[in-house]
Amino acid sequence: MVHWTDKERSTVRAVWEKLDIDQIGPEALARVLIVYPWTERYFGGFGDMFTATAVLNNSKVAAQGKVVLKALDRAVKNMDNIKGTYAALSRMHYEKLNVDPDNFRLLADCITITVACKLKGDLSPQTQATWQKFLSVVVEAMGSQYS
Amino acid sequence: MTPMSLTAKDKDTVKAFWAKIAGKADDIGTDALSRMLVVYPQTKTYFSHWKDLSPGSAPVRKHGQTVMGGVADAVKKIDDLSAGLLSLSELHAFTLRVDPANFKILSHNILVVLATMFPTDFTPEVHVSVDKFLAALSRALSEKYR
């Protein structure tokens, strides 16, 4: 089980409270698709994603971005059992969606950069460390049911 | 991941963005290094000779300047990074012997700093071009390793 100090718990909550899921979600997912274009393989029915502008204006990308960030809320609320919280979601991404789990790491990095744009100086080095620790636990949980 | 080659658009994007941020290069270097040492403590192993590894300390500031000087040089030589960074590449290969995985780590922290300092300018298009540039730079630096 992952060990969290009180300070780490409050840091993750404090960062999360500053985020508007409806803004951060779409931007983070758009960044993944633009910065790592091979990730488009998982979003075949989304229509035009040929240019950065198309991705940024794509309503399906925006909607999916919100879905993903809403799911992250479950980890924020269940920090002591992130692995259990995401077991079913992990299995679904493996068996049904066939997602290479390395993509979870790429998405996590894009979420961090989107959060950095939003929080600016409030994302201190220590806050960044705690936030990235949290996301790495999420990434590991999302890959945990791949076998 | 093998870095792809930089397109003309990537080079123009990097040069234009660099022009905007060059004035803050020292701050960027200091902040990126500070974050790297805090967020990835294993990187501290390369700096055991420093008295103070805390964010913004004198050795961190000085080294941040050195690193960003190298990045500035790379922007100038963006059309041929392998040739342009030859001596830096040899330095990293034979003297510093930094595990190349750390180039990715520092690059990530540079991106985070750019996001915090230039949130409106660091658009997804700029993000991808800068990411590709840093990856190409890292590859040039590790070219002489083996």
Tab-separated table of C-alpha atoms in Angstrom, chain A:
chain	number	residue	atom	x	y	z
A	1	MET	CA	0.000	0.000	0.000
A	2	VAL	CA	1.203	3.500	-0.787
A	3	HIS	CA	2.154	5.642	2.190
A	4	TRP	CA	0.909	9.221	2.236
A	5	THR	CA	1.910	11.822	4.796
A	6	ASP	CA	-0.727	14.286	6.000
A	7	LYS	CA	1.107	16.990	4.081
A	8	GLU	CA	0.956	14.976	0.850
A	9	ARG	CA	-2.763	14.341	1.265
A	10	SER	CA	-3.520	18.010	1.819
A	11	THR	CA	-1.243	19.001	-1.076
A	12	VAL	CA	-3.052	16.725	-3.537
A	13	ARG	CA	-6.427	18.001	-2.304
A	14	ALA	CA	-5.279	21.627	-2.503
A	15	VAL	CA	-4.082	21.209	-6.100
A	16	TRP	CA	-7.286	19.387	-7.066
A	17	GLU	CA	-9.495	22.100	-5.555
A	18	LYS	CA	-7.808	24.714	-7.734
A	19	LEU	CA	-8.630	22.831	-10.942
A	20	ASP	CA	-11.695	23.238	-13.115
A	21	ILE	CA	-12.200	19.728	-14.536
A	22	ASP	CA	-14.093	21.120	-17.519
A	23	GLN	CA	-11.095	23.248	-18.458
A	24	ILE	CA	-8.173	21.041	-17.476
A	25	GLY	CA	-9.600	17.801	-18.881
A	26	PRO	CA	-10.019	18.956	-22.486
A	27	GLU	CA	-6.663	20.753	-22.502
A	28	ALA	CA	-4.728	17.806	-21.069
A	29	LEU	CA	-6.229	15.367	-23.552
A	30	ALA	CA	-5.644	17.789	-26.425
A	31	ARG	CA	-1.985	18.063	-25.416
A	32	VAL	CA	-1.611	14.271	-25.400
A	33	LEU	CA	-3.064	14.000	-28.912
A	34	ILE	CA	-0.939	16.887	-30.233
A	35	VAL	CA	2.347	16.109	-28.483
A	36	TYR	CA	2.090	12.319	-28.888
A	37	PRO	CA	0.042	11.913	-32.088
A	38	TRP	CA	0.147	8.099	-32.068
A	39	THR	CA	-2.334	8.255	-29.197
A	40	GLU	CA	-4.965	9.126	-31.806
A	41	ARG	CA	-5.138	5.399	-32.543
A	42	TYR	CA	-7.456	5.042	-29.558
A	43	PHE	CA	-9.943	7.668	-30.682
A	44	GLY	CA	-10.906	6.480	-34.153
A	45	GLY	CA	-14.452	7.811	-34.117
A	46	PHE	CA	-13.540	11.318	-33.035
A	47	GLY	CA	-13.315	12.875	-36.503
A	48	ASP	CA	-10.806	15.523	-37.519
A	49	MET	CA	-7.627	15.479	-35.453
A	50	PHE	CA	-5.179	16.210	-38.276
A	51	THR	CA	-3.961	19.538	-36.967
A	52	ALA	CA	-3.454	21.012	-33.528
A	53	THR	CA	-6.284	23.462	-34.250
A	54	ALA	CA	-8.613	20.609	-35.202
A	55	VAL	CA	-7.785	18.758	-31.976
A	56	LEU	CA	-8.330	21.870	-29.874
A	57	ASN	CA	-11.705	22.522	-31.534
A	58	ASN	CA	-12.859	18.889	-31.456
A	59	SER	CA	-15.916	18.569	-29.204
A	60	LYS	CA	-15.457	14.804	-28.770
A	61	VAL	CA	-11.914	15.351	-27.520
A	62	ALA	CA	-13.209	17.949	-25.077
A	63	ALA	CA	-15.982	15.649	-23.841
A	64	GLN	CA	-13.567	12.734	-23.379
A	65	GLY	CA	-11.123	15.003	-21.561
A	66	LYS	CA	-13.830	15.803	-19.027
A	67	VAL	CA	-14.601	12.078	-18.586
A	68	VAL	CA	-10.946	11.316	-17.853
A	69	LEU	CA	-10.479	14.120	-15.320
A	70	LYS	CA	-13.753	13.256	-13.576
A	71	ALA	CA	-12.370	9.743	-13.127
A	72	LEU	CA	-9.250	11.204	-11.496
A	73	ASP	CA	-11.509	12.618	-8.792
A	74	ARG	CA	-12.056	9.048	-7.578
A	75	ALA	CA	-8.344	8.710	-6.882
A	76	VAL	CA	-8.272	12.040	-5.023
A	77	LYS	CA	-11.142	10.821	-2.822
A	78	ASN	CA	-9.613	7.342	-2.300
A	79	MET	CA	-5.900	7.912	-1.952
A	80	ASP	CA	-5.485	4.889	0.297
A	81	ASN	CA	-6.820	2.486	-2.283
A	82	ILE	CA	-6.132	3.877	-5.712
A	83	LYS	CA	-5.273	0.421	-7.030
A	84	GLY	CA	-8.646	-1.014	-5.954
A	85	THR	CA	-10.500	2.074	-7.146
A	86	TYR	CA	-9.156	1.646	-10.690
A	87	ALA	CA	-9.079	-2.162	-10.975
A	88	ALA	CA	-12.159	-2.375	-13.181
A	89	LEU	CA	-11.105	0.641	-15.254
A	90	SER	CA	-7.667	-0.911	-15.752
A	91	ARG	CA	-9.155	-4.188	-16.889
A	92	MET	CA	-11.448	-2.335	-19.312
A	93	HIS	CA	-8.569	-0.360	-20.827
A	94	TYR	CA	-6.659	-3.618	-21.300
A	95	GLU	CA	-9.289	-6.056	-22.487
A	96	LYS	CA	-11.787	-3.815	-24.238
A	97	LEU	CA	-9.897	-0.709	-25.311
A	98	ASN	CA	-6.482	-2.366	-25.864
A	99	VAL	CA	-4.597	0.683	-24.626
A	100	ASP	CA	-0.801	0.400	-24.267
A	101	PRO	CA	-0.285	1.359	-20.594
A	102	ASP	CA	2.690	3.568	-21.465
A	103	ASN	CA	0.044	6.008	-22.672
A	104	PHE	CA	-1.151	6.518	-19.094
A	105	ARG	CA	2.292	7.905	-18.302
A	106	LEU	CA	2.124	10.255	-21.301
A	107	LEU	CA	-1.324	11.489	-20.223
A	108	ALA	CA	-0.071	12.012	-16.659
A	109	ASP	CA	2.786	14.188	-17.957
A	110	CYS	CA	0.348	16.263	-20.026
A	111	ILE	CA	-1.973	16.652	-17.025
A	112	THR	CA	1.003	17.931	-14.994
A	113	ILE	CA	1.941	20.449	-17.687
A	114	THR	CA	-1.663	21.629	-18.005
A	115	VAL	CA	-1.825	21.995	-14.221
A	116	ALA	CA	1.475	23.913	-14.348
A	117	CYS	CA	-0.034	26.389	-16.848
A	118	LYS	CA	-2.974	26.881	-14.509
A	119	LEU	CA	-1.203	27.042	-11.140
A	120	LYS	CA	1.991	28.772	-12.345
A	121	GLY	CA	4.170	29.677	-9.349
A	122	ASP	CA	1.758	27.943	-6.968
A	123	LEU	CA	3.109	24.681	-8.343
A	124	SER	CA	6.242	24.778	-6.194
A	125	PRO	CA	8.915	22.088	-6.630
A	126	GLN	CA	7.588	20.265	-3.553
A	127	THR	CA	3.979	20.485	-4.742
A	128	GLN	CA	5.078	19.184	-8.144
A	129	ALA	CA	6.850	16.262	-6.439
A	130	THR	CA	3.727	15.306	-4.468
A	131	TRP	CA	1.411	15.756	-7.456
A	132	GLN	CA	3.649	13.603	-9.654
A	133	LYS	CA	3.856	10.940	-6.920
A	134	PHE	CA	0.043	10.889	-6.861
A	135	LEU	CA	-0.183	10.593	-10.661
A	136	SER	CA	2.451	7.846	-10.764
A	137	VAL	CA	0.327	5.802	-8.340
A	138	VAL	CA	-2.661	6.392	-10.613
A	139	VAL	CA	-0.626	5.329	-13.673
A	140	GLU	CA	0.543	2.180	-11.935
A	141	ALA	CA	-3.035	1.357	-10.855
A	142	MET	CA	-4.269	1.805	-14.420
A	143	GLY	CA	-1.656	-0.693	-15.608
A	144	SER	CA	-2.181	-3.128	-12.733
A	145	GLN	CA	-4.717	-5.441	-14.379
A	146	TYR	CA	-2.713	-6.016	-17.552
A	147	SER	CA	-1.612	-9.650	-17.584
